[in-house]
Coordinates of C-alpha atoms (C1' of nucleotides) in Angstrom, one line a residue:
Chain A
M269 CA 236.4 103.9 169.1
T270 CA 236.3 100.1 168.7
E271 CA 233.2 98.4 167.5
I272 CA 232.2 94.9 168.3
T273 CA 231.2 92.2 165.9
G274 CA 229.7 88.8 166.5
T275 CA 226.7 90.3 168.4
G276 CA 223.3 89.2 167.3
D277 CA 221.8 85.9 166.3
P278 CA 224.3 83.8 164.3
A279 CA 221.6 82.5 162.0
R280 CA 220.4 85.9 161.1
S281 CA 224.0 87.2 160.6
L282 CA 225.0 84.3 158.4
S283 CA 221.9 84.6 156.2
L284 CA 222.7 88.3 155.8
L285 CA 226.4 87.6 155.0
W286 CA 225.5 85.0 152.4
R287 CA 222.6 87.0 151.1
L288 CA 220.2 84.2 151.7
V289 CA 217.2 86.5 151.9
E290 CA 215.5 87.2 148.6
P291 CA 215.6 90.8 147.4
S292 CA 211.8 90.8 148.0
P293 CA 210.6 93.8 145.9
R294 CA 207.1 93.5 147.3
G295 CA 204.8 96.0 149.0
R296 CA 206.2 99.4 148.4
G297 CA 209.3 97.6 147.2
A298 CA 212.6 99.4 147.7
E299 CA 211.3 102.9 147.2
A300 CA 214.6 104.7 147.1
G301 CA 216.3 101.9 145.2
L302 CA 218.1 100.8 148.3
S303 CA 219.5 97.4 149.1
V304 CA 221.8 95.8 151.6
D305 CA 224.6 96.1 149.1
R306 CA 224.0 99.8 148.5
V307 CA 224.0 100.4 152.2
V308 CA 227.1 98.5 152.8
D309 CA 229.0 100.1 149.9
A310 CA 228.1 103.5 151.1
A311 CA 229.2 102.7 154.6
I312 CA 232.5 101.5 153.3
A313 CA 233.0 104.5 151.2
L314 CA 232.2 106.8 154.1
A315 CA 234.5 104.9 156.5
D316 CA 237.3 104.9 153.9
A317 CA 237.0 108.7 153.3
E318 CA 236.4 110.0 156.8
G319 CA 237.2 107.2 159.2
L320 CA 235.0 104.9 161.3
G321 CA 234.3 107.8 163.6
A322 CA 232.3 109.6 160.9
L323 CA 230.2 106.5 160.3
S324 CA 227.0 107.2 162.2
M325 CA 223.6 105.8 161.2
R326 CA 222.3 109.4 160.7
R327 CA 225.3 110.4 158.6
L328 CA 225.1 107.3 156.5
A329 CA 221.4 107.7 155.9
A330 CA 222.0 111.3 154.9
D331 CA 224.6 110.2 152.3
L332 CA 222.0 107.8 150.9
G333 CA 219.3 110.5 150.9
V334 CA 217.0 108.7 153.3
G335 CA 216.0 109.0 157.0
A336 CA 218.1 107.4 159.6
M337 CA 215.6 104.7 160.6
T338 CA 215.2 103.6 157.0
L339 CA 218.6 101.8 157.3
Y340 CA 217.1 99.5 159.8
T341 CA 214.9 98.0 157.1
Y342 CA 218.0 96.6 155.4
V343 CA 220.3 95.9 158.4
P344 CA 219.2 94.8 161.9
A345 CA 221.7 97.0 163.7
K346 CA 225.0 98.7 163.4
A347 CA 226.9 95.7 164.6
E348 CA 225.6 93.6 161.6
L349 CA 226.4 96.4 159.3
L350 CA 229.9 96.3 160.5
D351 CA 230.0 92.6 160.0
L352 CA 228.9 93.1 156.4
M353 CA 231.5 95.8 155.9
V354 CA 234.3 93.7 157.2
D355 CA 233.4 90.7 155.1
T356 CA 233.0 92.8 151.9
A357 CA 236.3 94.6 152.4
L358 CA 238.2 91.4 153.2
G359 CA 236.7 89.9 150.1
E360 CA 239.0 92.2 148.0
F361 CA 241.9 90.0 149.1
P362 CA 242.2 87.9 145.9
S363 CA 242.6 91.1 143.8
L364 CA 245.6 92.1 145.9
Y365 CA 247.2 88.7 146.2
T366 CA 249.6 87.7 143.5
P367 CA 251.6 84.8 144.8
A368 CA 255.0 84.0 143.4
A369 CA 253.8 80.4 143.3
D370 CA 256.5 77.8 143.9
H371 CA 257.8 78.3 147.5
W372 CA 255.7 78.5 150.6
R373 CA 257.8 81.3 151.9
A374 CA 257.2 83.5 148.9
R375 CA 253.5 82.7 149.0
L376 CA 253.2 83.5 152.7
E377 CA 255.1 86.8 152.2
A378 CA 252.7 87.7 149.4
V379 CA 249.8 86.9 151.8
A380 CA 251.2 89.2 154.4
R381 CA 251.8 92.1 151.8
A382 CA 248.3 91.7 150.4
S383 CA 246.8 91.8 153.9
W384 CA 248.9 94.9 154.6
A385 CA 247.5 96.5 151.5
Q386 CA 244.0 95.7 152.6
Y387 CA 244.5 97.5 155.9
E388 CA 246.0 100.5 154.1
R389 CA 242.9 100.7 151.9
H390 CA 240.4 100.2 154.7
P391 CA 242.1 101.3 158.0
W392 CA 238.8 101.1 159.8
L393 CA 239.0 97.3 159.5
L394 CA 241.5 97.4 162.4
Q395 CA 239.1 99.3 164.6
V396 CA 236.4 96.7 164.3
A397 CA 237.1 93.9 166.8
A398 CA 236.6 90.9 164.6
S399 CA 239.2 88.5 165.8
G400 CA 237.1 86.7 168.3
R401 CA 234.0 86.0 166.3
P402 CA 234.8 86.8 162.7
P403 CA 231.9 87.4 160.3
L404 CA 232.1 84.1 158.5
G405 CA 230.9 85.3 155.2
P406 CA 232.3 84.7 151.7
G407 CA 234.9 87.4 151.9
V408 CA 236.5 86.2 155.1
L409 CA 236.4 82.6 154.0
T410 CA 238.0 83.5 150.7
K411 CA 240.9 85.2 152.4
Y412 CA 241.2 82.3 154.8
E413 CA 241.2 79.8 151.9
L414 CA 244.0 81.6 150.1
G415 CA 246.0 82.0 153.3
L416 CA 245.8 78.3 154.0
R417 CA 246.7 77.4 150.5
A418 CA 249.9 79.4 151.0
V419 CA 251.1 77.0 153.7
D420 CA 249.6 73.8 152.1
G421 CA 252.1 71.2 151.0
T422 CA 254.7 72.2 153.6
G423 CA 254.2 69.0 155.6
L424 CA 252.5 70.9 158.4
D425 CA 249.4 69.3 159.9
E426 CA 246.0 71.1 159.7
V427 CA 246.2 72.6 163.2
A428 CA 249.7 74.1 162.4
M429 CA 248.5 75.4 159.0
D430 CA 245.8 77.3 160.8
A431 CA 248.1 78.5 163.5
V432 CA 250.7 79.8 161.0
F433 CA 248.2 81.7 158.9
T434 CA 246.6 83.2 162.1
L435 CA 250.0 84.2 163.3
I436 CA 251.0 86.0 160.1
E437 CA 247.6 87.6 159.9
G438 CA 247.7 88.8 163.5
F439 CA 251.2 90.2 163.0
V440 CA 250.1 92.2 160.0
A441 CA 247.0 93.5 161.7
G442 CA 249.0 94.5 164.8
T443 CA 251.6 96.4 162.8
A444 CA 249.1 98.0 160.5
R445 CA 247.3 99.3 163.6
G446 CA 250.4 101.3 164.3
V447 CA 249.9 103.2 161.0
V448 CA 246.2 103.8 161.8
D449 CA 247.0 105.1 165.2
Q450 CA 249.5 107.5 163.9
V451 CA 247.2 108.8 161.2
A452 CA 244.4 109.1 163.7
A453 CA 246.7 111.0 166.1
E454 CA 247.8 113.3 163.2
Q455 CA 244.2 114.1 162.3
A456 CA 243.2 114.6 165.9
T457 CA 246.1 117.0 166.7
G458 CA 247.2 118.5 163.4
I459 CA 250.7 117.6 164.4
T460 CA 252.7 115.2 162.3
E461 CA 254.6 112.3 163.9
T462 CA 257.9 113.8 163.2
E463 CA 256.9 117.2 164.7
W464 CA 255.5 115.5 167.8
W465 CA 258.7 113.5 168.2
E466 CA 260.9 116.7 167.8
A467 CA 258.8 118.5 170.4
T468 CA 258.8 115.6 172.8
A469 CA 262.4 114.3 172.6
P470 CA 264.2 117.4 174.0
I471 CA 261.7 117.7 176.9
L472 CA 262.1 114.0 177.6
D473 CA 265.8 114.4 177.6
R474 CA 265.6 116.9 180.5
V475 CA 263.1 115.0 182.5
F476 CA 264.5 111.5 182.8
D477 CA 267.3 109.9 184.7
P478 CA 270.0 108.1 182.7
E479 CA 271.1 106.2 185.7
R480 CA 267.6 104.7 186.1
F481 CA 267.3 103.9 182.4
P482 CA 270.8 103.1 181.1
T483 CA 269.8 100.9 178.3
V484 CA 267.1 103.2 177.1
T485 CA 269.6 106.0 177.2
R486 CA 271.9 104.0 174.9
V487 CA 269.3 102.5 172.6
G488 CA 266.4 105.0 172.5
P489 CA 268.1 107.9 170.7
V490 CA 269.7 105.6 168.1
A491 CA 266.4 103.9 167.3
G492 CA 264.5 107.2 167.5
E493 CA 266.9 108.8 165.1
A494 CA 266.8 105.9 162.7
Q495 CA 263.0 106.2 162.5
Q496 CA 262.5 109.9 163.0
A497 CA 259.8 108.9 165.4
A498 CA 259.1 106.8 168.5
Y499 CA 257.8 104.1 166.3
D500 CA 257.9 103.4 162.5
P501 CA 255.3 100.8 161.6
R502 CA 256.6 100.2 158.0
R503 CA 260.1 99.3 159.3
A504 CA 258.5 97.2 162.0
F505 CA 256.6 95.3 159.3
E506 CA 259.6 94.5 157.2
F507 CA 261.7 93.5 160.2
G508 CA 259.0 91.5 161.9
L509 CA 257.9 89.7 158.7
A510 CA 261.5 88.5 158.1
R511 CA 261.8 87.2 161.7
L512 CA 258.4 85.5 161.6
L513 CA 259.1 83.7 158.3
D514 CA 262.4 82.6 159.7
G515 CA 260.6 81.2 162.7
V516 CA 258.1 79.4 160.5
A517 CA 260.9 78.0 158.4
V518 CA 262.4 76.3 161.5
L519 CA 259.0 74.6 162.1
V520 CA 258.7 73.6 158.4
D521 CA 262.2 72.2 158.3
A522 CA 261.5 70.1 161.4
A523 CA 258.3 68.6 159.9
P524 CA 258.7 65.3 158.1
Chain B
M193 CA 235.6 101.9 171.7
T194 CA 239.2 102.9 171.1
E195 CA 240.5 106.0 172.7
I196 CA 243.4 108.0 171.4
T197 CA 246.5 109.1 173.3
G198 CA 249.2 111.5 172.4
T199 CA 246.7 114.3 172.0
G200 CA 247.4 117.5 173.8
D201 CA 250.5 119.5 174.3
P202 CA 253.6 117.3 174.8
A203 CA 255.1 119.5 177.4
R204 CA 251.9 119.6 179.4
S205 CA 251.5 115.8 179.1
L206 CA 255.1 115.1 180.1
S207 CA 254.9 117.3 183.2
L208 CA 251.8 115.5 184.2
L209 CA 253.4 112.0 183.6
W210 CA 256.5 112.9 185.6
R211 CA 254.4 114.8 188.2
L212 CA 256.5 118.0 187.7
V213 CA 253.7 120.2 189.1
E214 CA 253.8 120.8 192.8
P215 CA 250.8 119.5 194.8
S216 CA 250.0 123.2 195.4
P217 CA 247.7 123.0 198.4
R218 CA 246.9 126.7 198.3
G219 CA 243.7 128.6 198.0
R220 CA 240.9 126.2 199.0
G221 CA 243.5 123.5 198.7
A222 CA 242.2 120.1 197.6
E223 CA 238.9 120.3 199.3
A224 CA 237.8 116.7 198.9
G225 CA 241.3 115.4 199.4
L226 CA 241.7 114.7 195.7
S227 CA 244.9 114.5 193.7
V228 CA 246.0 113.4 190.3
D229 CA 247.0 110.0 191.7
R230 CA 243.7 109.5 193.4
V231 CA 241.9 110.3 190.2
V232 CA 244.1 108.0 188.1
D233 CA 243.8 105.1 190.6
A234 CA 240.1 105.4 190.7
A235 CA 239.9 105.4 186.9
I236 CA 242.1 102.3 186.7
A237 CA 240.0 100.5 189.3
L238 CA 236.8 101.4 187.4
A239 CA 238.2 100.3 184.1
D240 CA 239.5 97.1 185.6
A241 CA 236.2 96.3 187.2
E242 CA 233.7 97.3 184.5
G243 CA 235.7 97.9 181.4
L244 CA 236.8 101.0 179.5
G245 CA 233.2 101.5 178.3
A246 CA 232.1 102.2 181.9
L247 CA 234.7 104.9 182.3
S248 CA 233.0 108.2 181.8
M249 CA 233.9 111.4 183.4
R250 CA 230.5 111.6 185.2
R251 CA 230.8 108.1 186.5
L252 CA 234.4 108.5 187.6
A253 CA 233.5 111.7 189.4
A254 CA 230.5 110.0 191.1
D255 CA 232.8 107.2 192.3
L256 CA 235.1 109.8 193.8
G257 CA 232.1 111.7 195.3
V258 CA 232.6 114.9 193.4
G259 CA 230.9 116.7 190.5
A260 CA 232.0 115.8 187.0
M261 CA 233.7 119.1 186.2
T262 CA 235.9 118.8 189.3
L263 CA 238.0 116.2 187.6
Y264 CA 239.1 118.8 185.1
T265 CA 241.0 120.6 187.9
Y266 CA 243.4 117.6 188.1
V267 CA 243.4 116.4 184.5
P268 CA 243.2 118.6 181.4
A269 CA 241.0 116.2 179.5
K270 CA 240.1 112.5 179.2
A271 CA 242.9 111.9 176.7
E272 CA 245.5 112.9 179.3
L273 CA 243.8 110.8 182.0
L274 CA 244.1 107.8 179.7
D275 CA 247.8 108.6 179.2
L276 CA 248.3 108.6 182.9
M277 CA 246.3 105.4 183.3
V278 CA 248.4 103.6 180.7
D279 CA 251.7 104.7 182.2
T280 CA 250.7 103.8 185.7
A281 CA 249.4 100.3 184.7
L282 CA 252.4 99.6 182.5
G283 CA 254.6 100.6 185.5
E284 CA 253.6 97.4 187.2
F285 CA 255.7 95.5 184.8
P286 CA 258.7 94.9 187.1
S287 CA 256.6 93.2 189.7
L288 CA 255.4 90.6 187.1
Y289 CA 258.8 90.2 185.4
T290 CA 261.0 87.5 186.9
P291 CA 263.7 86.8 184.3
A292 CA 265.4 83.4 184.3
A293 CA 268.6 85.4 183.9
D294 CA 271.3 83.8 181.9
H295 CA 270.0 83.2 178.3
W296 CA 268.5 86.0 176.2
R297 CA 265.8 83.6 175.0
A298 CA 264.6 82.8 178.5
R299 CA 264.6 86.6 179.4
L300 CA 262.7 87.5 176.3
E301 CA 260.1 84.8 177.0
A302 CA 259.7 86.1 180.5
V303 CA 259.2 89.6 179.1
A304 CA 256.4 88.3 176.8
R305 CA 254.7 86.4 179.7
A306 CA 254.9 89.4 182.0
S307 CA 253.5 91.6 179.3
W308 CA 250.7 89.1 178.7
A309 CA 249.9 89.1 182.4
Q310 CA 249.7 92.9 182.3
Y311 CA 247.1 92.8 179.6
E312 CA 245.2 90.1 181.5
R313 CA 245.1 92.4 184.6
H314 CA 244.2 95.6 182.6
P315 CA 242.5 94.5 179.4
W316 CA 241.5 98.1 178.7
L317 CA 245.2 98.8 177.9
L318 CA 244.5 97.2 174.6
Q319 CA 241.6 99.5 173.8
V320 CA 243.8 102.6 174.3
A321 CA 245.6 103.3 171.0
A322 CA 249.0 104.1 172.5
S323 CA 251.4 102.5 170.0
G324 CA 251.9 105.6 167.9
R325 CA 252.6 108.2 170.5
P326 CA 253.2 106.3 173.7
P327 CA 252.9 108.3 177.0
L328 CA 256.6 108.5 177.7
G329 CA 256.2 108.4 181.5
P330 CA 258.2 106.5 184.1
G331 CA 256.0 103.4 183.7
V332 CA 256.4 103.1 180.0
L333 CA 260.1 103.7 180.2
T334 CA 260.6 101.2 182.9
K335 CA 259.0 98.5 180.8
Y336 CA 261.0 99.6 177.8
E337 CA 264.2 99.5 179.8
L338 CA 263.7 96.0 181.1
G339 CA 262.6 94.8 177.7
L340 CA 265.8 96.2 176.1
R341 CA 267.9 94.6 178.8
A342 CA 266.5 91.2 177.9
V343 CA 268.1 91.5 174.4
D344 CA 271.2 93.2 175.5
G345 CA 274.5 91.3 175.1
T346 CA 273.2 89.3 172.2
G347 CA 275.5 91.1 169.7
L348 CA 272.5 92.9 168.1
D349 CA 272.9 96.6 167.4
E350 CA 270.8 99.2 169.0
V351 CA 268.3 99.5 166.2
A352 CA 267.8 95.7 166.1
M353 CA 267.4 95.6 169.9
D354 CA 264.6 98.1 169.7
A355 CA 263.0 96.2 166.8
V356 CA 263.1 92.9 168.6
F357 CA 261.5 94.2 171.7
T358 CA 258.9 96.1 169.7
L359 CA 258.1 92.9 167.7
I360 CA 257.6 90.8 170.8
E361 CA 255.6 93.5 172.5
G362 CA 253.4 94.0 169.5
F363 CA 252.8 90.2 169.2
V364 CA 251.7 89.9 172.8
A365 CA 249.4 92.9 172.5
G366 CA 247.8 91.6 169.3
T367 CA 247.2 88.2 170.7
A368 CA 246.0 89.5 174.0
R369 CA 243.5 91.6 172.1
G370 CA 241.9 88.3 171.0
V371 CA 241.1 87.5 174.6
V372 CA 239.7 91.0 175.2
D373 CA 237.5 90.8 172.1
Q374 CA 236.1 87.4 173.2
V375 CA 235.3 88.6 176.7
A376 CA 233.7 91.7 175.3
A377 CA 231.6 89.7 172.9
E378 CA 230.6 87.3 175.7
Q379 CA 229.5 90.2 178.0
A380 CA 227.7 91.9 175.1
T381 CA 225.8 88.9 174.0
G382 CA 225.6 86.6 177.1
I383 CA 226.7 83.8 174.8
T384 CA 230.0 82.0 175.5
E385 CA 232.6 81.5 172.8
T386 CA 231.9 77.7 172.7
E387 CA 228.2 78.2 172.5
W388 CA 228.5 80.7 169.7
W389 CA 230.8 78.3 167.8
E390 CA 228.4 75.4 168.3
A391 CA 225.5 77.5 167.0
T392 CA 227.5 78.9 164.1
A393 CA 229.3 75.8 162.8
P394 CA 226.3 73.7 161.7
I395 CA 224.7 76.6 159.9
L396 CA 227.9 77.5 158.2
D397 CA 228.3 73.8 157.1
R398 CA 225.1 74.1 155.2
V399 CA 225.7 77.4 153.7
F400 CA 229.2 77.2 152.1
D401 CA 230.5 75.5 149.1
P402 CA 233.3 72.9 149.7
E403 CA 234.3 73.2 146.0
R404 CA 235.0 76.9 146.4
F405 CA 236.9 76.5 149.7
P406 CA 238.6 73.1 149.6
T407 CA 241.4 73.9 151.9
V408 CA 239.1 75.5 154.5
T409 CA 236.9 72.4 154.3
R410 CA 239.9 70.3 155.1
V411 CA 241.6 72.5 157.7
G412 CA 238.8 74.5 159.3
P413 CA 236.9 71.7 161.1
V414 CA 240.1 70.2 162.5
A415 CA 241.4 73.5 163.8
G416 CA 237.9 74.5 165.1
E417 CA 237.6 71.2 166.9
A418 CA 241.0 71.5 168.4
Q419 CA 240.2 74.9 169.8
Q420 CA 236.5 74.5 170.5
A421 CA 236.1 77.9 168.9
A422 CA 237.0 79.8 165.8
Y423 CA 240.1 81.2 167.5
D424 CA 241.9 80.3 170.8
P425 CA 244.1 83.2 171.8
R426 CA 246.0 81.3 174.5
R427 CA 247.1 78.6 172.0
A428 CA 247.9 81.3 169.5
F429 CA 250.2 82.9 172.1
E430 CA 252.1 79.8 172.9
F431 CA 252.5 78.9 169.2
G432 CA 253.4 82.3 168.0
L433 CA 255.9 83.0 170.8
A434 CA 257.8 79.9 170.0
R435 CA 257.9 80.8 166.3
L436 CA 258.9 84.3 167.0
L437 CA 261.8 83.4 169.4
D438 CA 263.0 80.9 166.8
G439 CA 263.0 83.7 164.2
V440 CA 264.9 86.0 166.5
A441 CA 267.4 83.2 167.2
V442 CA 268.2 83.0 163.5
L443 CA 269.0 86.7 163.6
V444 CA 271.1 86.5 166.8
D445 CA 273.1 83.5 165.5
A446 CA 273.9 85.5 162.3
A447 CA 275.2 88.4 164.3
P448 CA 278.9 88.5 165.1
Chain C
dG216 C1' 239.0 143.2 211.1
dT217 C1' 237.9 144.0 206.6
dT218 C1' 238.8 143.5 201.8
dC219 C1' 240.6 141.3 197.8
dC220 C1' 242.3 137.7 195.1
dT221 C1' 243.3 133.1 194.0
dT222 C1' 241.9 128.6 193.4
dG223 C1' 238.8 124.6 193.6
dT224 C1' 233.9 123.2 192.8
dC225 C1' 230.2 122.2 189.9
dG226 C1' 225.2 123.2 187.4
dT227 C1' 223.9 124.0 183.0
dA228 C1' 224.1 123.6 178.1
dC229 C1' 225.4 121.9 173.4
dA230 C1' 225.9 118.8 169.9
dC231 C1' 226.3 114.2 169.2
dT232 C1' 225.4 108.8 169.5
dG233 C1' 222.2 104.0 168.5
dT234 C1' 217.8 102.6 168.2
dA235 C1' 212.6 101.5 170.2
dC236 C1' 208.2 103.0 169.2
dG237 C1' 204.5 104.1 166.5
dA238 C1' 202.4 106.8 162.8
dC239 C1' 202.0 107.2 158.0
dT240 C1' 201.6 105.8 153.2
dA241 C1' 202.3 103.5 148.7
dG242 C1' 201.6 99.6 146.2
dC243 C1' 199.8 94.8 145.4
dC244 C1' 196.2 91.1 146.0
dT245 C1' 191.7 89.8 146.5
Chain D
dA175 C1' 187.0 99.3 146.2
dG176 C1' 189.0 97.4 150.5
dG177 C1' 192.5 95.5 153.1
dC178 C1' 196.9 94.2 154.1
dT179 C1' 201.8 94.3 153.9
dA180 C1' 206.1 96.4 153.9
dG181 C1' 209.1 100.4 153.5
dT182 C1' 209.7 105.2 155.5
dC183 C1' 210.9 108.1 159.1
dG184 C1' 209.8 111.9 163.2
dT185 C1' 210.2 111.8 167.9
dA186 C1' 212.2 110.5 172.1
dC187 C1' 215.5 108.6 175.6
dA188 C1' 219.6 108.0 177.9
dG189 C1' 224.0 108.6 177.4
dT190 C1' 228.9 111.0 175.9
dG191 C1' 233.0 115.0 176.6
dT192 C1' 233.7 119.4 178.0
dA193 C1' 233.2 125.0 177.4
dC194 C1' 231.3 128.5 180.2
dG195 C1' 230.4 131.0 184.0
dA196 C1' 228.6 131.4 188.7
dC197 C1' 229.9 130.5 193.4
dA198 C1' 232.5 129.9 197.7
dA199 C1' 236.3 129.3 200.8
dG200 C1' 240.9 130.2 202.4
dG201 C1' 245.2 133.1 202.7
dA202 C1' 247.4 137.7 202.2
dA203 C1' 247.5 142.7 202.6
dC204 C1' 246.2 146.6 204.8

DNA sequence: GTTCCTTGTCGTACACTGTACGACTAGCCT
DNA sequence: AGGCTAGTCGTACAGTGTACGACAAGGAAC
């Protein structure tokens, strides 16, 4: 279940994200005391607690004690609601980011860990396809600003600064997605990752041909044993982050 | 729209993936000439042509000229069908992988480019959440085998070999997802990425505060201009791959 | 040659989704 | 007091995956 953002008129979306529309308590004026913010907050709470799959317009409306169609007074459609959710959740970045200041590498590592923490808090962020046309609201821009500052003063030009932040951010998101997928699989099946691996490994052993997959035969069991699973996202995060920062360091050292 | 794999009984899934069940042309015996392979091939063709969103059991059945429930004779549920689709599509890896042989770096780069090509051919692969519990069929294992061979003989131990391949593979998938998201957004809205950016940029200019986002003010326009969009996945791929291989090189050089 | 059993086919039904449409009503302005 | 505006929401539509059970066709047994 992936949702798409960046649908809908850019002008309309941006004015929503930056809350350019007045609260306008006219006419019957917010009968149930609702507002865009209350809707968005409830949506985030629901997605946090029960996953993006549980977030339907009817369910959200029920949580807020109104009819389903009432939500459309505050939000043009579900896609825009998701934009707002993403921007709001990503806006928590500064509270999770405590940079060790002096060296770019320490700052960039802190960015990666803060980003990881965000995805742990709001796993549904990873199920919203926002990379192509991000909701350019205050939350997203704040995260982008702090991310760029981490690589500022390294001698890299503007294009490279953007590329480095995007690379780190994409890496974190990709790896965090592994956690989300595992949790989703556990919830869907009632079987933990370790149990699944223990059930799968012996059957697999019997079914596959060591002559055809000699390197897998040598490496697979060692790696599987080390992780107690087919894939351990947390290990992958630590390993990958170190490699990535090493790679960026090569670039920084080459810069004037 | 993300689908989950790894649901369902591991033993049942594995015997499907490795085609351990006999064709069994008994009873009325495959009336319409159907088979697991025909179903899977048709599903892949449909997803390739019209996206994963168009792949419904009813639609797939219609394409094959049978009733919807007939599919459940060949496949236990949609989740298992997706497993089979993933394994089959990933099994095309060898035909796209032409390693430049001698140096690990050239091999690993070829792995990344072949993987990228796979995701370009079958974008829906990225919408199937397979990272947690991959369908361990012949296709997946073949790709894993060739990926591991690329980093074999570098002095890295087994766990590191697995980690490096996983890192590269995750990077490619994450970056390729950017392309998929953009194409999906274009299809959903009828607006191209460049058009969207040209519509968004000027409004954004007016709405946001340069004092609050000084680094974004400096970097954003330069990066945006260079890419003609908020994000250019192909550039990100080239840039990230170079950084990543540099980082791996640091690790390889440190190994005995 | 008749019967039975196995196996493949598939119509119907259920609970669910996002949201267009239009009816209703409560509050403010004139 | 009358009218208008703006928030509320019931109903409806076209779609989803798949459980259930009815049906039919071929092979095996007598």
